[in-house]
N, CA, C and O atoms as a DFTB+ gen file, in Angstrom:
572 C
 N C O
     1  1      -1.848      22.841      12.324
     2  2      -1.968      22.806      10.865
     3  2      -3.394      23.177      10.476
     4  3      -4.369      23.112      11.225
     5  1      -3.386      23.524       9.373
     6  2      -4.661      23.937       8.817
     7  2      -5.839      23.227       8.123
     8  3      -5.482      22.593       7.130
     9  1      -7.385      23.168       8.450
    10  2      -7.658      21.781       7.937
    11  2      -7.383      22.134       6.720
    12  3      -7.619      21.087       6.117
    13  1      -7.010      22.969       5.860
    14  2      -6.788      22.934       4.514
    15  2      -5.892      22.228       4.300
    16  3      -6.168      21.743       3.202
    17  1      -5.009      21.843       4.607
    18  2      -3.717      21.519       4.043
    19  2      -3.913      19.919       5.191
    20  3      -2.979      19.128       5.054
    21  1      -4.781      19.583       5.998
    22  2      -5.008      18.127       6.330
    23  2      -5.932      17.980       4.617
    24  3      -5.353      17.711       3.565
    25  1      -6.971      18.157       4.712
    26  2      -7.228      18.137       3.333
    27  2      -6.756      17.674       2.050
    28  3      -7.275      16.956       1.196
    29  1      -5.941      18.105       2.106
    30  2      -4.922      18.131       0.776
    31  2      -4.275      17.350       1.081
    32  3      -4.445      16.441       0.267
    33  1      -3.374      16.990       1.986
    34  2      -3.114      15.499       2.441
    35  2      -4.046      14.289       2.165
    36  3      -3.791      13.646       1.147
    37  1      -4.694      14.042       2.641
    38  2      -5.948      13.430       2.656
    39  2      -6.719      13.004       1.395
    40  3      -7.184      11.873       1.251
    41  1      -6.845      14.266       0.248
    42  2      -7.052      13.850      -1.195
    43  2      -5.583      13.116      -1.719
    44  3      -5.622      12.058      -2.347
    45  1      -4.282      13.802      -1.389
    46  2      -2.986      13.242      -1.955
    47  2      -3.361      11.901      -1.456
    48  3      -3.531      11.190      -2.446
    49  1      -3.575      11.203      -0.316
    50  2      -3.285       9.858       0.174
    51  2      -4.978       9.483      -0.855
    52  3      -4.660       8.702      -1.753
    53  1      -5.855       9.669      -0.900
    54  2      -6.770       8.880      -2.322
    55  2      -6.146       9.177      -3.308
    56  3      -5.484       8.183      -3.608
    57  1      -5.941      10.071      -4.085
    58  2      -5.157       9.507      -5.269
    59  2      -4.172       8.510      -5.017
    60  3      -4.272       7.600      -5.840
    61  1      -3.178       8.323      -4.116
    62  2      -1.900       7.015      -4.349
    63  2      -3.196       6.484      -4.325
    64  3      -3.743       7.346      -5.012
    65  1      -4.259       5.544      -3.982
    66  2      -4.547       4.498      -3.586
    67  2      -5.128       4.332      -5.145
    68  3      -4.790       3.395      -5.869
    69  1      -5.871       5.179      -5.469
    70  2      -6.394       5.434      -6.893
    71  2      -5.198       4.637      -8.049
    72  3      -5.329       3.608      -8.713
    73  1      -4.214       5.456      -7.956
    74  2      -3.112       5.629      -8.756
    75  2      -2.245       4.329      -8.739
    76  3      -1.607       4.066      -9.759
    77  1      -2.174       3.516      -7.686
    78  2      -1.859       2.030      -7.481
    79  2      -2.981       0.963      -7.847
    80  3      -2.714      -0.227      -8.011
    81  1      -4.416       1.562      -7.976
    82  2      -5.535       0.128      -8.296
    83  2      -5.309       0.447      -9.502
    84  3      -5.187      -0.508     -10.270
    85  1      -5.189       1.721     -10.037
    86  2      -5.360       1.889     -12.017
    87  2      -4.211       1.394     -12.952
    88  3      -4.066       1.356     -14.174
    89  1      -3.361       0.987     -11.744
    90  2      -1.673       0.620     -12.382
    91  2      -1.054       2.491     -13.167
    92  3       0.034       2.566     -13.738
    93  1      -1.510       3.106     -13.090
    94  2      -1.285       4.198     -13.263
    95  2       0.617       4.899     -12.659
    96  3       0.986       6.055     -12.449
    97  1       1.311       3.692     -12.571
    98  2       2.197       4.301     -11.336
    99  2       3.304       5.395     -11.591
   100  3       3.967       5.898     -10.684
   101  1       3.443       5.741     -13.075
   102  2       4.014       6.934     -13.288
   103  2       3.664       8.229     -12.910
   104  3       4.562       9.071     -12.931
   105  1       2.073       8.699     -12.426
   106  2       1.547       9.447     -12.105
   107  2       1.618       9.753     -10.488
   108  3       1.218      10.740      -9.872
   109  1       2.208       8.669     -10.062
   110  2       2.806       8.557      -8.236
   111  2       3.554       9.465      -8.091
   112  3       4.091       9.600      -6.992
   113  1       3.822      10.355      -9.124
   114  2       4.658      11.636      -9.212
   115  2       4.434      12.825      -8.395
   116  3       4.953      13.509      -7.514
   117  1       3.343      12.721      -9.173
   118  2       2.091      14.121      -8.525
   119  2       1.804      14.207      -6.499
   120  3       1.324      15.024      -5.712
   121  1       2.406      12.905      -6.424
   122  2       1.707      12.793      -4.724
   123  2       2.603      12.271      -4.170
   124  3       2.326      12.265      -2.971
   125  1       3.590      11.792      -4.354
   126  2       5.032      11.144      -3.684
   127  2       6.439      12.131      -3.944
   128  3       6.767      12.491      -5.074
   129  1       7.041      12.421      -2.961
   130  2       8.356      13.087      -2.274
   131  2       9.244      11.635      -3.103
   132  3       9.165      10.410      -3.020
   133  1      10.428      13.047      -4.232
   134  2      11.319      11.877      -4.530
   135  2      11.982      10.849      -3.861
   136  3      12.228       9.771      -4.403
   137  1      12.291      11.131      -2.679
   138  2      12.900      10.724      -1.290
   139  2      12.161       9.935      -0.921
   140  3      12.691       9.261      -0.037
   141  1      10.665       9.485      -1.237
   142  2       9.665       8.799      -0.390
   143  2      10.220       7.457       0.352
   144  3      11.078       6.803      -0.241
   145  1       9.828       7.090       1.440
   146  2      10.346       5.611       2.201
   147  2       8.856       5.310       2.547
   148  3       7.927       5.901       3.097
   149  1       9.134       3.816       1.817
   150  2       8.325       2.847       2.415
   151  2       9.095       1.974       3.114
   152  3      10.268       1.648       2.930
   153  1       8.194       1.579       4.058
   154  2       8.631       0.881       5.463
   155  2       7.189       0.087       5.516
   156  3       6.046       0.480       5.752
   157  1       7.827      -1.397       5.145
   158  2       6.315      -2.827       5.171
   159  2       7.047      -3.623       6.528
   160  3       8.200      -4.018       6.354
   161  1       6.637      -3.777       7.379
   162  2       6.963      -4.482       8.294
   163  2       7.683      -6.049       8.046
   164  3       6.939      -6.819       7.437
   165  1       8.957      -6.579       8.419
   166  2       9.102      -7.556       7.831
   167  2      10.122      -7.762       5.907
   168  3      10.594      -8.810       5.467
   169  1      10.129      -7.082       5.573
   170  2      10.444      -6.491       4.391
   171  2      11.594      -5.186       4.580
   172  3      11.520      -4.277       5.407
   173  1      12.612      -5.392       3.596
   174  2      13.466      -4.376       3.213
   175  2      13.006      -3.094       3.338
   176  3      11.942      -3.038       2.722
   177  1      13.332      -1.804       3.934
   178  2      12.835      -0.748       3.610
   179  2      13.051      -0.429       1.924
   180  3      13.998      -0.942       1.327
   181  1      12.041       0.499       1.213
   182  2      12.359       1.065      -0.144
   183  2      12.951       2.350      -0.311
   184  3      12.309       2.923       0.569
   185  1      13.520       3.025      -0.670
   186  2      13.719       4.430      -0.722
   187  2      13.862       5.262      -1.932
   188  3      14.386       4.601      -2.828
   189  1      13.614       6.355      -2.252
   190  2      13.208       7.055      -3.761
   191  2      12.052       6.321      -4.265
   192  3      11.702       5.208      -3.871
   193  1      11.571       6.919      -5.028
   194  2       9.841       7.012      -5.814
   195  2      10.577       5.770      -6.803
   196  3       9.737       4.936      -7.142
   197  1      11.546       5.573      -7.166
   198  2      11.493       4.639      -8.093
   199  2      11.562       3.358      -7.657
   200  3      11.222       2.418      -8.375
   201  1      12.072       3.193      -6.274
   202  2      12.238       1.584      -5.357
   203  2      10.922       1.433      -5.043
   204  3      10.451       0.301      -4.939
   205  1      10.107       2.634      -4.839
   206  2       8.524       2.500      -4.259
   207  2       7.880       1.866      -5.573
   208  3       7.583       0.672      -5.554
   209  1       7.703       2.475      -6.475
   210  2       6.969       2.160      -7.894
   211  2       7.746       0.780      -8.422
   212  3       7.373       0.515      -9.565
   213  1       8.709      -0.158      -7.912
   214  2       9.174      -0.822      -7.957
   215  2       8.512      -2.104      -7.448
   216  3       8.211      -3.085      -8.129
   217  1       8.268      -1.860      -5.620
   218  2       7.885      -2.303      -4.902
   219  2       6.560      -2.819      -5.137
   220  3       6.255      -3.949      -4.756
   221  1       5.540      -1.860      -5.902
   222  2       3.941      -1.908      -6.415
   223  2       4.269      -2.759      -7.203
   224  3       3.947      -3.941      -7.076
   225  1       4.895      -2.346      -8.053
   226  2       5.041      -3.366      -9.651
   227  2       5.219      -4.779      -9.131
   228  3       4.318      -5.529      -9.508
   229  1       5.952      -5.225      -8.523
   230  2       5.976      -6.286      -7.667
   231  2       4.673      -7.140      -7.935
   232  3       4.299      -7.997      -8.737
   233  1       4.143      -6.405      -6.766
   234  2       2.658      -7.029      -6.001
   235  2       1.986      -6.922      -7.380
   236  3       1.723      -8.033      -7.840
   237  1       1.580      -5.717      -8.293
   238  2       0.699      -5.774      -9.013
   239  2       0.903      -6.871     -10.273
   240  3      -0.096      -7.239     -10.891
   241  1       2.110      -7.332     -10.596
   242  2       2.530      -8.974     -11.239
   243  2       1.839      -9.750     -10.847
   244  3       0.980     -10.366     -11.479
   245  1       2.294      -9.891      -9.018
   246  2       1.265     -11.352      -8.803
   247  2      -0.153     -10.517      -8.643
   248  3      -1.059     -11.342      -8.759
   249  1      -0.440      -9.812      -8.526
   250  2      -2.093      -9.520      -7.972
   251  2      -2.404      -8.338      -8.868
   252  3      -2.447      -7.149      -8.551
   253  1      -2.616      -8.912     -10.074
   254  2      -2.915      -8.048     -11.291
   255  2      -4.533      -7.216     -10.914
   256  3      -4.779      -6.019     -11.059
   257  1      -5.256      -8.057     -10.518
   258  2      -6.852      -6.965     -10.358
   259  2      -6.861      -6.454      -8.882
   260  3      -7.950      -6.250      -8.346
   261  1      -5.563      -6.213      -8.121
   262  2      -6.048      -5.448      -6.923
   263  2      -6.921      -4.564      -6.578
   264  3      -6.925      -3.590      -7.331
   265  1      -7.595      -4.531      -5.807
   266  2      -8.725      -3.879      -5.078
   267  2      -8.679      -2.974      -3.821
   268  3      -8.350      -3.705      -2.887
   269  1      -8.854      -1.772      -3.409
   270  2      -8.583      -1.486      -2.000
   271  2     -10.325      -1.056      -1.620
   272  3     -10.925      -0.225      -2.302
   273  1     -10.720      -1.498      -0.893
   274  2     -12.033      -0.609       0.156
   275  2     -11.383      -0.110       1.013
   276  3     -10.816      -0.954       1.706
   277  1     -11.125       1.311       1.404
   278  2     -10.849       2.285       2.198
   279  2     -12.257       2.150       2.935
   280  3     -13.393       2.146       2.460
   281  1     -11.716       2.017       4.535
   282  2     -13.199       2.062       4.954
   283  2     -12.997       3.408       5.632
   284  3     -13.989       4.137       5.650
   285  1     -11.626       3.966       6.320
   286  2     -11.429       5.294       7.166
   287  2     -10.588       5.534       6.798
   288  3      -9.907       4.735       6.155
   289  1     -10.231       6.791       7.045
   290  2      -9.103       7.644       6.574
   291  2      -9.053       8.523       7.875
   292  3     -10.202       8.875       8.145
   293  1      -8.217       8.964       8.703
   294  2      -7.952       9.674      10.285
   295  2      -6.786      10.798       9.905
   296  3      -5.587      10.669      10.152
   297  1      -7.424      11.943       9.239
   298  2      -5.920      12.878       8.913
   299  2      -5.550      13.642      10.701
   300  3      -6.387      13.837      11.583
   301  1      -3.892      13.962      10.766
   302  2      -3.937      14.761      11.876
   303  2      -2.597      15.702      11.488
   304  3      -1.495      15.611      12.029
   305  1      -2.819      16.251      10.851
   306  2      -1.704      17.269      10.263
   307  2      -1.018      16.764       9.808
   308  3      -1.670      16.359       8.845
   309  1       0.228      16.267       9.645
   310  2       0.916      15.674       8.550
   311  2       0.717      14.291       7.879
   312  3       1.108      13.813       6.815
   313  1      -0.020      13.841       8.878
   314  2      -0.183      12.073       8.774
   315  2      -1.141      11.592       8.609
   316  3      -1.921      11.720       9.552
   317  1      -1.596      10.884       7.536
   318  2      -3.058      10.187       7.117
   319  2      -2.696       8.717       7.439
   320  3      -1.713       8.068       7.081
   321  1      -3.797       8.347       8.244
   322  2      -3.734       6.989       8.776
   323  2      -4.896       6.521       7.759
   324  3      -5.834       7.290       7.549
   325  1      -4.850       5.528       7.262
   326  2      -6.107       4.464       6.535
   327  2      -6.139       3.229       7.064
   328  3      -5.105       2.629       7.355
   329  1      -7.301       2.751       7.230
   330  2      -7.848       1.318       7.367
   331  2      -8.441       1.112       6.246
   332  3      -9.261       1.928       5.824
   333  1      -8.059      -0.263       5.421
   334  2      -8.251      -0.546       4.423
   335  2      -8.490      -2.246       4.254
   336  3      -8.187      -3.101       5.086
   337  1      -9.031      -2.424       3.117
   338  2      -9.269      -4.125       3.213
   339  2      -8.683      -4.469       1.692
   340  3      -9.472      -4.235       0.777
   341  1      -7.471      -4.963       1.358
   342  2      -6.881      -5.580       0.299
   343  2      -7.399      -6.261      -0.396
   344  3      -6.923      -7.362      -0.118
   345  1      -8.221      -6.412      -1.304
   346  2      -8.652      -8.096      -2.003
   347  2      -8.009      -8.138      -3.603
   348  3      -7.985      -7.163      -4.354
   349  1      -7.455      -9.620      -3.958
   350  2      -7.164      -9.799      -4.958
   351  2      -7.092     -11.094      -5.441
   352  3      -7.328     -11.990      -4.630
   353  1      -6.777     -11.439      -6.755
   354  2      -6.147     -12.597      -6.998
   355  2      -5.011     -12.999      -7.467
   356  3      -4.679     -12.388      -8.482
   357  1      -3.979     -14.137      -6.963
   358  2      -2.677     -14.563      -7.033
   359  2      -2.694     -14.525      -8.450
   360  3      -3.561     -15.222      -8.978
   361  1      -2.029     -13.951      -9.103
   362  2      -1.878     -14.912     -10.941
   363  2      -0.749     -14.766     -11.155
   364  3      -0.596     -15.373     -12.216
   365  1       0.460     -14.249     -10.790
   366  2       1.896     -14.367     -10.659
   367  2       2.571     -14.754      -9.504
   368  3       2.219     -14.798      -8.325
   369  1       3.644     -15.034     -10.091
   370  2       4.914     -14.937      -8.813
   371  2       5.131     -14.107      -8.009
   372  3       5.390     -12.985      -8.442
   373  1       5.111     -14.318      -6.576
   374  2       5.832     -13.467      -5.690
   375  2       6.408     -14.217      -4.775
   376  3       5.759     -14.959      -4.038
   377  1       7.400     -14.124      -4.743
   378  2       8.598     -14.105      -3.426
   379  2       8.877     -15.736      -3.498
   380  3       9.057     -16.466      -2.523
   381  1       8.866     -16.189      -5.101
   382  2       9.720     -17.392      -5.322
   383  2       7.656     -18.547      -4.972
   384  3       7.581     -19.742      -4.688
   385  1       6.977     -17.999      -5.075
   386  2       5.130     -18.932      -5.085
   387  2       4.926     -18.593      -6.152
   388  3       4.808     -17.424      -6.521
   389  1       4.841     -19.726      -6.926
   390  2       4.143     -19.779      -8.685
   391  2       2.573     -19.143      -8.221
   392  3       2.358     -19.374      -7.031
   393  1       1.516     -18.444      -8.867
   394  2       0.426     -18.386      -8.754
   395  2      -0.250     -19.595      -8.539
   396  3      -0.092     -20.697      -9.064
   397  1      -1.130     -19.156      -7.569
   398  2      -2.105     -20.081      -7.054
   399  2      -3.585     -20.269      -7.362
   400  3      -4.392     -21.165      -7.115
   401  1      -3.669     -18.694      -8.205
   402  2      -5.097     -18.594      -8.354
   403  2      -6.148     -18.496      -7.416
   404  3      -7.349     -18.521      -7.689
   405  1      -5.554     -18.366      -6.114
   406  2      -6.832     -17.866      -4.857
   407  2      -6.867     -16.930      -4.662
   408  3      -5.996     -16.597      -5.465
   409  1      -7.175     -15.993      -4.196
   410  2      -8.109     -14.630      -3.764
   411  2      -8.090     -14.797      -2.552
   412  3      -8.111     -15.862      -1.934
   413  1      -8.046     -13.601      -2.116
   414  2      -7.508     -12.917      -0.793
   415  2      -7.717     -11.644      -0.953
   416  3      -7.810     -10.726      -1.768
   417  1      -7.782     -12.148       0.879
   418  2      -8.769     -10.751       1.287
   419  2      -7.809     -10.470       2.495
   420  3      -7.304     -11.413       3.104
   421  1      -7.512      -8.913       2.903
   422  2      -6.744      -8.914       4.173
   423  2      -7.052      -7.058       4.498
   424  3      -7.096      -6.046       3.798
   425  1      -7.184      -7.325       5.699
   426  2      -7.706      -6.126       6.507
   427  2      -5.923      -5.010       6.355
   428  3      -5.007      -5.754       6.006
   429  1      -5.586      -3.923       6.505
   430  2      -4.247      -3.377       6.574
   431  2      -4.843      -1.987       7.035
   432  3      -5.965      -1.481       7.055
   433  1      -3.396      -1.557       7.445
   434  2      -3.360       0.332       7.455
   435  2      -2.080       0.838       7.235
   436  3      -0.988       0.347       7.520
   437  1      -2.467       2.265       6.493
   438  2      -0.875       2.799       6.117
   439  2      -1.136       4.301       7.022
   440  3      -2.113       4.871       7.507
   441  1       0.246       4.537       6.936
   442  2       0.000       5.573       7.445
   443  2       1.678       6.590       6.432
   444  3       2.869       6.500       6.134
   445  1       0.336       7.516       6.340
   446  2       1.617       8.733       4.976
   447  2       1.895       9.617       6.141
   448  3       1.403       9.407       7.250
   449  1       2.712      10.633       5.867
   450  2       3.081      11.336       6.388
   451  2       3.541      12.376       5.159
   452  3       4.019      11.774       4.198
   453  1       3.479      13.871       5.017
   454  2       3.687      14.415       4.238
   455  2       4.359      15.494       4.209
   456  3       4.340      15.957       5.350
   457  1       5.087      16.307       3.353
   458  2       5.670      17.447       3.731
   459  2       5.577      18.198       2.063
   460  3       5.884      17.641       1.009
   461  1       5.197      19.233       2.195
   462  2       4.314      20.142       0.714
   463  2       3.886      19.627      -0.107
   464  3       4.180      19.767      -1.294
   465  1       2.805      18.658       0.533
   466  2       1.734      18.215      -0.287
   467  2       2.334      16.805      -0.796
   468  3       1.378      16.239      -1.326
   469  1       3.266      16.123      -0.867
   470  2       3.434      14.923      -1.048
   471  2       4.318      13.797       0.103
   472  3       5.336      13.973       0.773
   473  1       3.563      12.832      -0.021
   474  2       4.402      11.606       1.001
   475  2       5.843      11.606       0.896
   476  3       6.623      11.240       0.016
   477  1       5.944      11.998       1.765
   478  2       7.534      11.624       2.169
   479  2       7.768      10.076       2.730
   480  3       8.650       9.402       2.197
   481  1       7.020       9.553       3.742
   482  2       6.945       8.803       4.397
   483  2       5.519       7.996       3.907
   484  3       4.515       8.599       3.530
   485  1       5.668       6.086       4.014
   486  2       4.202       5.162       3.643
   487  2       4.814       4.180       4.536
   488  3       5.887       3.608       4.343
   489  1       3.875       4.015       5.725
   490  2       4.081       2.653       6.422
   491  2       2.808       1.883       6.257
   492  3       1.645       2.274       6.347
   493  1       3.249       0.810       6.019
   494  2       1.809      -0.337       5.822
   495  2       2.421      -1.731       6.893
   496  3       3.490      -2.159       7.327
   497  1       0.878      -2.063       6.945
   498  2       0.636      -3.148       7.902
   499  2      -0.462      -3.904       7.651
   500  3      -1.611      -3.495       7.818
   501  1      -0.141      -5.102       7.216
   502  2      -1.155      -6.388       6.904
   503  2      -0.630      -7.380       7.183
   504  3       0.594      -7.390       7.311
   505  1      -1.353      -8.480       7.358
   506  2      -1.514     -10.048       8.465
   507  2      -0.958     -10.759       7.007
   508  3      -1.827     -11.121       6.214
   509  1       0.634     -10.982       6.610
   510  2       0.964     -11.529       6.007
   511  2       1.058     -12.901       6.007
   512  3       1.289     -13.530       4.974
   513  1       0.915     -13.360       6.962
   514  2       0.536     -14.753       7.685
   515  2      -0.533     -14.929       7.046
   516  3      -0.479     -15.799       6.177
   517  1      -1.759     -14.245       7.220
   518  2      -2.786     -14.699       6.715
   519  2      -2.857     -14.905       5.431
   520  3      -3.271     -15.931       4.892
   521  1      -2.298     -13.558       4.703
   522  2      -2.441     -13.981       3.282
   523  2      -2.013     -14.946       2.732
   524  3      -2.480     -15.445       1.708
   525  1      -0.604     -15.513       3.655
   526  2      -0.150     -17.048       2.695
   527  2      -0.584     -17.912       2.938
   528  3      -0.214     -18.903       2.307
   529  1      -1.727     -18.089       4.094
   530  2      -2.477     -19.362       4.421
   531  2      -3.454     -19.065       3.349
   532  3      -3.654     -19.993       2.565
   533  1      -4.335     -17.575       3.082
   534  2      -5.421     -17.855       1.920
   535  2      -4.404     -18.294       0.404
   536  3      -4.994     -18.826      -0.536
   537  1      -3.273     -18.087       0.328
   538  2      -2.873     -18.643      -1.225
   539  2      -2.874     -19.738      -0.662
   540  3      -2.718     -20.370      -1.706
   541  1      -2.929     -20.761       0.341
   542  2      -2.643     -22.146       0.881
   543  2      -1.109     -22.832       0.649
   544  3      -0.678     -23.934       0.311
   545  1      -0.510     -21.430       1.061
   546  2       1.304     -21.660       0.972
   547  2       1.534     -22.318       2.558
   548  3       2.434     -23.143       2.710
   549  1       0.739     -21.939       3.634
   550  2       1.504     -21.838       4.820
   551  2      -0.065     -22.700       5.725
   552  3      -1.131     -22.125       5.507
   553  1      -0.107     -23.548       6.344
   554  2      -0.960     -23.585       7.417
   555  2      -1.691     -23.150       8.233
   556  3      -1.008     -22.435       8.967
   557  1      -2.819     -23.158       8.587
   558  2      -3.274     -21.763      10.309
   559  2      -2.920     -22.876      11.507
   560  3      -3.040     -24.093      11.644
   561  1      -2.469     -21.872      12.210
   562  2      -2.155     -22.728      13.310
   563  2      -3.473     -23.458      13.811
   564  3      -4.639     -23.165      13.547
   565  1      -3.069     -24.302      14.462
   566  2      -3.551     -25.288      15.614
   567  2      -4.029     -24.963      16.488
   568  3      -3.136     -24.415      17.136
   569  1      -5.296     -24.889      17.250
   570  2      -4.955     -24.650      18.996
   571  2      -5.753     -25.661      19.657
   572  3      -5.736     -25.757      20.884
């Protein structure tokens, strides 16, 4: 592949990230394959741009000021891998937890995959464990 078109991948995967902190999510147009699948480990797969923009809306209820620090981005022809660090605060419901009002922080990576310039494919991965011990839903283990 051409680095042009890793490139262009590569800006497509900053705008979603852009386009999900601005709540902007009608504009997920421009950079997401109608067909798009997200795949969260643990979680239902989503499928079509509208189960995805679904899926955000979600999270962005309970975690209205989300934050991403992109610290890397690893393009290799179709697939942009990111390491990223999540931070936010609880102020809604998710998954049946009234807001808690704590803040959280959690390390993740997605990885897009693309085909003419928009994601077809978003896999993400974050220490969901952790995050429900920082809302103080769940315990840290013992050792």
């Amino acid at each position: 592949m051409s680095s042009e078109l890793e490139m262009r991948n590569k800006e497509a995967t900053q705008r979603i990230w852009e386009l999900i902190e601005s709540d902007d999510l009608d504009a997920l147009d421009e950079v997401l394959a109608e067909d798009v699948v997200l795949r969260v480990p643990g979680e239902e797969e989503s499928r079509g741009i509208n189960e995805y923009k679904e899926y955000i809306e979600t999270y962005k209820k309970a975690f209205p000021n989300t934050s991403f620090e992109v610290h890397d981005m690893f393009v290799d022809g179709d697939v942009v891998i990111t390491h990223f660090t999540w931070r936010a605060t609880h102020e809604g419901e998710l998954e049946g937890i009234e807001a808690t009002g704590n803040t959280i922080e959690s390390p993740g990576m997605t990885i897009n995959r693309f085909e003419d310039g928009k994601a077809v494919e978003d896999i993400n991965y974050w220490d969901n464990l952790e995050v429900f011990q920082q809302l103080g839903v769940m315990e840290p283990p013992t050792g």
